[in-house]
Tab-separated table of C-alpha atoms in Angstrom:
chain	number	residue	atom	x	y	z
A	104	MET	CA	-91.171	-53.087	11.714
A	105	LYS	CA	-94.376	-54.335	10.159
A	106	THR	CA	-95.472	-57.586	11.747
A	107	ASP	CA	-96.623	-60.738	9.957
A	108	ASP	CA	-100.081	-61.963	10.970
A	109	ALA	CA	-98.531	-65.137	12.390
A	110	THR	CA	-96.685	-63.138	15.022
A	111	LYS	CA	-99.024	-60.207	15.734
A	112	SER	CA	-100.106	-61.620	19.080
A	113	ASP	CA	-96.624	-61.704	20.558
A	114	ALA	CA	-94.653	-59.245	18.449
A	115	ALA	CA	-94.927	-56.403	20.929
A	116	THR	CA	-93.349	-58.416	23.709
A	117	ASP	CA	-91.304	-60.996	21.764
A	118	ALA	CA	-87.671	-60.525	22.738
A	119	THR	CA	-86.414	-63.828	21.304
A	120	ALA	CA	-84.623	-61.887	18.578
A	121	LEU	CA	-83.381	-58.331	19.011
A	122	PHE	CA	-82.723	-55.830	16.227
A	123	THR	CA	-80.632	-52.692	16.574
A	124	VAL	CA	-78.618	-50.424	14.319
A	125	GLU	CA	-75.193	-49.575	15.657
A	126	GLY	CA	-73.478	-47.015	13.472
A	127	HIS	CA	-73.884	-48.369	9.956
A	128	THR	CA	-74.371	-51.995	11.087
A	129	GLY	CA	-77.707	-53.716	11.510
A	130	VAL	CA	-77.334	-56.121	14.442
A	131	ILE	CA	-79.411	-59.275	14.935
A	132	THR	CA	-79.119	-60.858	18.362
A	133	LEU	CA	-80.685	-64.286	18.878
A	134	ASN	CA	-81.981	-63.941	22.412
A	135	ARG	CA	-82.948	-67.307	23.874
A	136	PRO	CA	-79.728	-68.062	25.791
A	137	ARG	CA	-81.354	-70.583	28.138
A	138	ALA	CA	-82.444	-72.578	25.056
A	139	LEU	CA	-79.079	-72.107	23.319
A	140	ASN	CA	-80.848	-69.544	21.126
A	141	ALA	CA	-82.913	-72.265	19.437
A	142	LEU	CA	-84.752	-70.915	16.423
A	143	THR	CA	-88.543	-70.525	16.336
A	144	HIS	CA	-90.885	-69.616	13.493
A	145	PRO	CA	-91.549	-66.087	14.827
A	146	MET	CA	-87.792	-65.510	15.025
A	147	VAL	CA	-87.402	-66.553	11.385
A	148	LEU	CA	-90.166	-64.182	10.280
A	149	ARG	CA	-88.735	-61.242	12.226
A	150	ILE	CA	-85.188	-61.818	10.933
A	151	THR	CA	-86.531	-61.991	7.384
A	152	GLU	CA	-88.402	-58.746	7.905
A	153	ALA	CA	-85.363	-56.988	9.348
A	154	LEU	CA	-83.112	-58.090	6.482
A	155	ALA	CA	-85.668	-56.890	3.947
A	156	ALA	CA	-85.867	-53.474	5.637
A	157	TRP	CA	-82.088	-53.085	5.995
A	158	GLU	CA	-81.542	-54.078	2.384
A	159	GLN	CA	-83.442	-50.952	1.359
A	160	ASP	CA	-81.927	-48.678	4.024
A	161	PRO	CA	-78.856	-46.781	2.739
A	162	ALA	CA	-77.828	-46.021	6.323
A	163	VAL	CA	-77.237	-49.735	6.962
A	164	THR	CA	-74.177	-50.934	5.067
A	165	GLN	CA	-73.629	-54.338	6.711
A	166	VAL	CA	-75.362	-56.820	9.012
A	167	LEU	CA	-74.063	-58.670	12.073
A	168	LEU	CA	-75.579	-61.878	13.485
A	169	ARG	CA	-74.728	-62.922	17.034
A	170	GLY	CA	-76.165	-64.995	19.858
A	171	ALA	CA	-76.959	-63.908	23.407
A	172	GLY	CA	-75.011	-65.582	26.201
A	173	GLU	CA	-71.687	-67.388	25.948
A	174	ARG	CA	-72.816	-70.937	25.112
A	175	GLY	CA	-73.471	-70.573	21.426
A	176	LEU	CA	-74.896	-68.735	18.457
A	177	CYS	CA	-77.776	-71.166	17.895
A	178	ALA	CA	-78.283	-74.859	18.633
A	179	GLY	CA	-80.774	-75.278	15.782
A	180	GLY	CA	-84.530	-75.291	15.442
A	181	ASP	CA	-86.906	-75.893	18.309
A	182	ILE	CA	-87.006	-79.656	17.920
A	183	ARG	CA	-89.415	-80.179	20.806
A	184	ALA	CA	-91.960	-78.204	18.810
A	185	ILE	CA	-91.168	-80.304	15.728
A	186	HIS	CA	-91.607	-83.484	17.798
A	187	ASP	CA	-95.009	-82.364	19.058
A	188	ASP	CA	-96.124	-81.302	15.588
A	189	ALA	CA	-94.985	-84.578	14.007
A	190	LYS	CA	-96.670	-86.610	16.735
A	191	ALA	CA	-99.936	-84.730	16.180
A	192	GLY	CA	-99.726	-85.071	12.393
A	193	GLY	CA	-99.633	-81.294	11.972
A	194	ASN	CA	-98.135	-79.004	9.353
A	195	ALA	CA	-96.587	-76.295	11.511
A	196	SER	CA	-93.093	-77.668	10.916
A	197	ILE	CA	-93.582	-77.568	7.148
A	198	ASP	CA	-94.687	-73.929	7.367
A	199	PHE	CA	-91.654	-73.176	9.540
A	200	TRP	CA	-89.226	-74.886	7.158
A	201	ARG	CA	-90.665	-73.068	4.150
A	202	ASP	CA	-89.917	-69.693	5.728
A	203	GLU	CA	-86.624	-70.842	7.254
A	204	TYR	CA	-85.226	-72.185	3.985
A	205	ARG	CA	-86.252	-69.013	2.167
A	206	LEU	CA	-84.394	-67.062	4.844
A	207	ASN	CA	-81.315	-69.227	4.267
A	208	ALA	CA	-81.469	-68.334	0.569
A	209	ARG	CA	-81.933	-64.645	1.357
A	210	ILE	CA	-78.840	-64.696	3.578
A	211	ALA	CA	-76.784	-66.359	0.838
A	212	GLY	CA	-77.783	-63.741	-1.697
A	213	TYR	CA	-77.795	-60.734	0.614
A	214	PRO	CA	-76.400	-57.690	-1.221
A	215	LYS	CA	-74.658	-56.228	1.842
A	216	PRO	CA	-71.931	-57.916	3.915
A	217	TYR	CA	-73.593	-60.366	6.298
A	218	VAL	CA	-71.276	-61.152	9.198
A	219	ALA	CA	-71.979	-64.168	11.424
A	220	LEU	CA	-70.252	-64.705	14.766
A	221	MET	CA	-70.192	-68.515	14.964
A	222	ASP	CA	-69.033	-68.595	18.570
A	223	GLY	CA	-69.852	-71.612	20.754
A	224	ILE	CA	-72.474	-74.114	19.620
A	225	VAL	CA	-73.649	-73.662	16.028
A	226	MET	CA	-75.823	-76.557	14.896
A	227	GLY	CA	-78.622	-77.306	12.448
A	228	GLY	CA	-80.659	-74.162	11.940
A	229	GLY	CA	-77.812	-72.161	13.440
A	230	VAL	CA	-75.618	-73.288	10.559
A	231	GLY	CA	-78.340	-72.164	8.161
A	232	LEU	CA	-78.390	-68.685	9.679
A	233	SER	CA	-74.614	-68.291	9.639
A	234	ALA	CA	-72.730	-70.485	7.169
A	235	HIS	CA	-74.492	-69.033	4.105
A	236	GLY	CA	-73.310	-65.547	5.050
A	237	ALA	CA	-70.565	-63.627	3.304
A	238	VAL	CA	-68.307	-63.363	6.381
A	239	ARG	CA	-68.294	-66.287	8.821
A	240	ILE	CA	-66.196	-65.984	11.966
A	241	VAL	CA	-65.345	-68.870	14.291
A	242	THR	CA	-63.568	-68.888	17.649
A	243	GLU	CA	-61.763	-71.430	19.819
A	244	ARG	CA	-65.157	-72.155	21.407
A	245	SER	CA	-66.937	-72.970	18.136
A	246	ARG	CA	-68.588	-76.359	17.757
A	247	VAL	CA	-70.219	-76.561	14.335
A	248	ALA	CA	-72.390	-79.526	13.356
A	249	MET	CA	-75.290	-80.892	11.358
A	250	PRO	CA	-76.347	-83.635	13.830
A	251	GLU	CA	-79.673	-84.596	12.250
A	252	THR	CA	-79.058	-88.324	11.672
A	253	GLY	CA	-79.013	-88.756	15.457
A	254	ILE	CA	-82.647	-87.650	15.754
A	255	GLY	CA	-84.026	-89.483	12.735
A	256	PHE	CA	-83.843	-86.424	10.496
A	257	VAL	CA	-81.664	-85.349	7.541
A	258	PRO	CA	-79.357	-82.306	7.213
A	259	ASP	CA	-81.348	-79.329	5.951
A	260	VAL	CA	-81.157	-75.481	5.914
A	261	GLY	CA	-78.782	-75.830	2.963
A	262	GLY	CA	-76.535	-78.110	4.992
A	263	THR	CA	-76.297	-80.721	2.251
A	264	HIS	CA	-75.225	-77.940	-0.145
A	265	LEU	CA	-72.439	-76.845	2.205
A	266	LEU	CA	-71.284	-80.370	3.037
A	267	ALA	CA	-71.309	-81.479	-0.602
A	268	ARG	CA	-68.804	-78.704	-1.364
A	269	ALA	CA	-66.335	-79.597	1.407
A	270	PRO	CA	-62.925	-80.943	0.301
A	271	GLY	CA	-62.892	-84.614	-0.653
A	272	LEU	CA	-65.506	-86.515	1.306
A	273	LEU	CA	-65.194	-84.619	4.561
A	274	GLY	CA	-68.740	-83.334	4.146
A	275	THR	CA	-70.148	-86.831	3.767
A	276	HIS	CA	-68.322	-87.828	6.944
A	277	LEU	CA	-69.830	-84.911	8.869
A	278	ALA	CA	-73.298	-85.508	7.420
A	279	LEU	CA	-73.473	-89.174	8.405
A	280	THR	CA	-71.798	-88.928	11.799
A	281	GLY	CA	-73.244	-85.580	12.856
A	282	ALA	CA	-69.826	-84.827	14.358
A	283	ALA	CA	-69.181	-81.338	15.715
A	284	VAL	CA	-66.019	-79.627	14.494
A	285	GLY	CA	-63.934	-76.824	15.928
A	286	ALA	CA	-62.634	-73.693	14.269
A	287	ALA	CA	-59.801	-75.186	12.193
A	288	ASP	CA	-61.971	-77.967	10.790
A	289	ALA	CA	-64.855	-75.580	10.091
A	290	LEU	CA	-62.405	-73.480	8.072
A	291	LEU	CA	-61.069	-76.560	6.290
A	292	CYS	CA	-64.566	-77.718	5.347
A	293	GLY	CA	-65.629	-74.319	4.036
A	294	LEU	CA	-68.144	-73.708	6.810
A	295	ALA	CA	-66.316	-70.586	8.013
A	296	ASP	CA	-63.904	-67.953	6.704
A	297	HIS	CA	-62.009	-66.385	9.597
A	298	PHE	CA	-60.784	-67.228	13.090
A	299	VAL	CA	-60.972	-64.611	15.832
A	300	PRO	CA	-60.298	-65.408	19.518
A	301	ALA	CA	-63.508	-65.219	21.538
A	302	GLY	CA	-62.019	-62.612	23.824
A	303	LEU	CA	-61.764	-60.194	20.906
A	304	LEU	CA	-65.400	-60.455	19.801
A	305	PRO	CA	-66.645	-57.532	21.932
A	306	GLU	CA	-63.970	-55.274	20.424
A	307	LEU	CA	-64.676	-56.572	16.910
A	308	THR	CA	-68.399	-55.963	17.374
A	309	ALA	CA	-67.787	-52.443	18.631
A	310	ASP	CA	-65.456	-51.708	15.721
A	311	LEU	CA	-68.087	-52.820	13.202
A	312	ALA	CA	-70.265	-49.892	14.255
A	313	GLY	CA	-67.758	-47.497	12.730
A	314	ALA	CA	-65.922	-49.357	9.981
A	315	PRO	CA	-66.513	-51.823	7.118
A	316	VAL	CA	-66.050	-55.475	8.001
A	317	ALA	CA	-62.998	-55.845	5.729
A	318	ARG	CA	-61.154	-53.159	7.655
A	319	VAL	CA	-62.223	-54.607	11.010
A	320	LEU	CA	-61.079	-58.090	10.062
A	321	SER	CA	-57.649	-56.804	9.104
A	322	ARG	CA	-57.245	-55.811	12.752
A	323	HIS	CA	-58.710	-58.894	14.421
A	324	ALA	CA	-58.436	-61.958	12.172
A	325	GLY	CA	-54.697	-62.589	11.992
A	326	HIS	CA	-54.650	-65.310	14.648
A	327	ALA	CA	-54.170	-69.046	14.059
A	328	PRO	CA	-56.929	-71.361	15.321
A	329	PRO	CA	-56.215	-74.320	17.590
A	330	PRO	CA	-55.195	-77.404	15.536
A	331	GLY	CA	-57.991	-79.377	13.921
A	332	GLU	CA	-58.403	-83.132	13.486
A	333	LEU	CA	-59.843	-83.797	10.043
A	334	ALA	CA	-56.802	-83.026	7.889
A	335	ALA	CA	-54.871	-85.895	9.448
A	336	HIS	CA	-57.737	-88.299	8.689
A	337	ARG	CA	-58.324	-87.343	5.046
A	338	GLY	CA	-56.778	-90.589	3.794
A	339	TRP	CA	-59.213	-93.016	5.368
A	340	ILE	CA	-62.153	-90.610	5.181
A	341	ASP	CA	-61.857	-90.116	1.415
A	342	HIS	CA	-61.355	-93.842	0.838
A	343	CYS	CA	-64.113	-95.142	3.085
A	344	TYR	CA	-66.831	-92.647	2.147
A	345	ALA	CA	-66.276	-93.246	-1.562
A	346	ALA	CA	-68.106	-96.578	-1.191
A	347	ASP	CA	-71.472	-96.849	-2.901
A	348	THR	CA	-73.684	-97.516	0.133
A	349	VAL	CA	-73.765	-96.785	3.845
A	350	GLU	CA	-73.252	-100.495	4.544
A	351	GLU	CA	-70.096	-100.504	2.418
A	352	ILE	CA	-68.878	-97.304	4.077
A	353	VAL	CA	-69.215	-98.957	7.484
A	354	GLU	CA	-67.417	-102.077	6.210
A	355	ARG	CA	-64.514	-99.996	4.908
A	356	LEU	CA	-64.298	-98.043	8.168
A	357	LEU	CA	-64.147	-101.244	10.209
A	358	ALA	CA	-61.556	-102.809	7.878
A	359	SER	CA	-59.283	-99.777	7.615
A	360	GLY	CA	-57.212	-100.600	10.675
A	361	GLU	CA	-57.472	-97.010	11.914
A	362	PRO	CA	-58.824	-96.709	15.489
A	363	ALA	CA	-60.553	-93.425	14.607
A	364	ALA	CA	-62.248	-95.096	11.629
A	365	LYS	CA	-63.512	-97.939	13.824
A	366	GLU	CA	-64.920	-95.419	16.299
A	367	THR	CA	-66.565	-93.603	13.411
A	368	ALA	CA	-68.250	-96.814	12.220
A	369	GLU	CA	-69.563	-97.429	15.717
A	370	THR	CA	-70.925	-93.876	15.826
A	371	ILE	CA	-72.651	-94.225	12.472
A	372	LEU	CA	-74.340	-97.437	13.570
A	373	THR	CA	-76.072	-95.602	16.431
A	374	LYS	CA	-77.879	-93.296	13.994
A	375	SER	CA	-81.210	-93.828	12.272
A	376	PRO	CA	-80.616	-96.313	9.428
A	377	THR	CA	-83.202	-94.593	7.246
A	378	SER	CA	-81.747	-91.153	7.951
A	379	LEU	CA	-78.265	-92.388	7.082
A	380	LYS	CA	-79.299	-93.707	3.696
A	381	VAL	CA	-81.397	-90.654	2.839
A	382	THR	CA	-78.592	-88.344	3.978
A	383	LEU	CA	-75.995	-90.061	1.800
A	384	GLU	CA	-78.317	-89.774	-1.179
A	385	ALA	CA	-79.130	-86.134	-0.371
A	386	VAL	CA	-75.480	-85.064	-0.185
A	387	ARG	CA	-74.645	-86.847	-3.431
A	388	ARG	CA	-77.621	-85.310	-5.222
A	389	ALA	CA	-76.749	-81.870	-3.808
A	390	ARG	CA	-73.323	-82.153	-5.387
A	391	GLU	CA	-75.005	-82.409	-8.793
A	392	LEU	CA	-77.756	-79.829	-8.256
A	393	GLY	CA	-75.376	-76.876	-8.073
A	394	THR	CA	-77.268	-73.876	-6.697
A	395	LEU	CA	-78.344	-73.434	-3.104
A	396	GLU	CA	-81.950	-72.812	-4.090
A	397	LYS	CA	-82.188	-76.127	-5.933
A	398	VAL	CA	-80.713	-77.914	-2.928
A	399	LEU	CA	-83.069	-76.171	-0.506
A	400	ALA	CA	-86.008	-77.221	-2.674
A	401	GLN	CA	-84.749	-80.811	-2.481
A	402	GLU	CA	-84.251	-80.552	1.273
A	403	PHE	CA	-87.790	-79.229	1.656
A	404	ARG	CA	-89.133	-82.314	-0.099
A	405	VAL	CA	-87.057	-84.578	2.117
A	406	SER	CA	-87.971	-82.765	5.327
A	407	SER	CA	-91.673	-82.841	4.456
A	408	HIS	CA	-91.579	-86.598	3.895
A	409	VAL	CA	-89.389	-87.338	6.927
A	410	LEU	CA	-91.771	-85.373	9.168
A	411	ARG	CA	-94.187	-88.303	8.746
A	412	SER	CA	-91.566	-90.948	9.561
A	413	PRO	CA	-91.507	-92.795	12.907
A	414	ASP	CA	-87.779	-92.230	13.358
A	415	LEU	CA	-88.093	-88.448	13.714
A	416	ILE	CA	-90.537	-88.708	16.600
A	417	GLU	CA	-88.528	-91.505	18.201
A	418	GLY	CA	-85.173	-89.794	17.738
A	419	ILE	CA	-86.281	-86.539	19.358
A	420	ARG	CA	-87.998	-88.483	22.132
A	421	ALA	CA	-84.810	-90.376	22.942
A	422	GLN	CA	-82.419	-87.435	22.693
A	423	VAL	CA	-84.446	-84.496	23.955
A	424	VAL	CA	-87.774	-85.459	25.530
A	425	ASP	CA	-87.058	-88.546	27.640
A	426	LYS	CA	-83.272	-88.295	27.229
A	427	ASP	CA	-82.765	-92.045	27.583
A	428	ARG	CA	-80.424	-91.968	24.542
A	429	THR	CA	-81.772	-95.351	23.374
A	430	PRO	CA	-83.832	-94.739	20.243
A	431	ARG	CA	-85.663	-97.695	18.754
A	432	TRP	CA	-85.289	-97.109	15.030
A	433	ARG	CA	-87.730	-98.531	12.487
A	434	PRO	CA	-86.298	-100.227	10.474
A	435	ALA	CA	-83.624	-101.097	13.007
A	436	THR	CA	-80.782	-101.982	10.632
A	437	LEU	CA	-79.287	-100.644	7.419
A	438	PRO	CA	-80.086	-103.723	5.262
A	439	GLU	CA	-83.777	-103.359	6.155
A	440	VAL	CA	-83.921	-99.916	4.509
A	441	ASP	CA	-84.478	-100.577	0.834
A	442	ARG	CA	-84.047	-98.283	-2.149
A	443	ALA	CA	-87.768	-97.540	-2.362
A	444	ASP	CA	-87.713	-96.178	1.203
A	445	VAL	CA	-85.008	-93.729	0.176
A	446	GLU	CA	-86.587	-92.713	-3.122
A	447	ARG	CA	-89.887	-91.883	-1.416
A	448	CYS	CA	-88.155	-89.121	0.528
A	449	PHE	CA	-87.268	-87.336	-2.726
A	450	ALA	CA	-90.687	-87.703	-4.359
A	451	PRO	CA	-92.461	-84.539	-5.556
A	452	LEU	CA	-94.855	-83.025	-3.039
A	453	GLY	CA	-97.472	-81.980	-5.556
A	454	GLU	CA	-98.634	-78.721	-7.101
A	455	GLY	CA	-98.579	-75.792	-4.697
A	456	ARG	CA	-96.629	-77.685	-2.056
A	457	GLU	CA	-93.068	-77.405	-3.342
A	458	LEU	CA	-90.622	-74.808	-2.034
A	459	THR	CA	-90.277	-71.917	-4.472
A	460	PHE	CA	-88.312	-68.679	-4.424
A	461	ALA	CA	-88.857	-65.135	-5.664
A	462	PRO	CA	-86.943	-64.245	-8.854
A	463	GLY	CA	-83.359	-63.132	-8.368
A	464	GLY	CA	-81.592	-66.229	-7.106
A	465	THR	CA	-78.700	-66.686	-4.699
A	466	ARG	CA	-75.007	-67.151	-5.048
A	467	ALA	CA	-74.019	-70.717	-5.979
């Protein structure tokens, strides 16, 4: 494949993403198992290039995305690199997000079946690579999450689009808490389409080399997932998250009398106050924006502004770098985050700096 200038130096030896054609299926394997297949900018560029080539190749009739190892498809972007870039005041993360979000849109609008094996950990950028696909398969090992509020960030990669479309206010619950869900709850929230036991994935993958995904699924996807948790909590979730502000949501959770709601309030209060308020606003705006591309453009604005915030550096430091799990948020409490702080995160970036897309569009 032709190599982008940004990756010429390491393209010949870069094995972080592998591309093969098996029968009529183009196969993408994320190949950083020791890093839970965390996504890098070169990986994004190479996946984009492969999808563009396969789109024009009549011999490739469908695409399969999978992760190397047994721990997960993808744990998200390389947040250590984002931490270092933010600390240095750089723009590498913005360049990465621009290409990543365009890839998310390409996946959503891909003209051939795009099959994602969402086995194991699927978080952040991993959700962006998989949950916009046409065929999304989870297993009993799946743990799907958008955990950004815990590192001082905000759900991106089209995550606010997906969560805004979940039944009731389940998506708002997942966005604020960053909670990971299993197969049944991923299906309930519209983050996945089919359940297949993990032990059957090798056979399913082999079958895809010789048959269309619809025929393969008819043989492998008739199993029931393990029971989920969210359906039983819809009552208090839909009531509590309908409140106008994060503070009122927390108050309702604490007053509901449900032990799970109280635990949820306590979880929310450990997250970045600024991230919580921006996330609530982002999900609510995404609900009104409609198309994925419009939401990705909004997320790009938010991400670009949040990159310069102290909470992103501090959140990654506490969770990933020093691992002391005691972030010192600024501001430290929800009431200290005023409306102007939130609005600034949605402000236009200026001419030539916004995220734009080639004509054609994606599915809604």
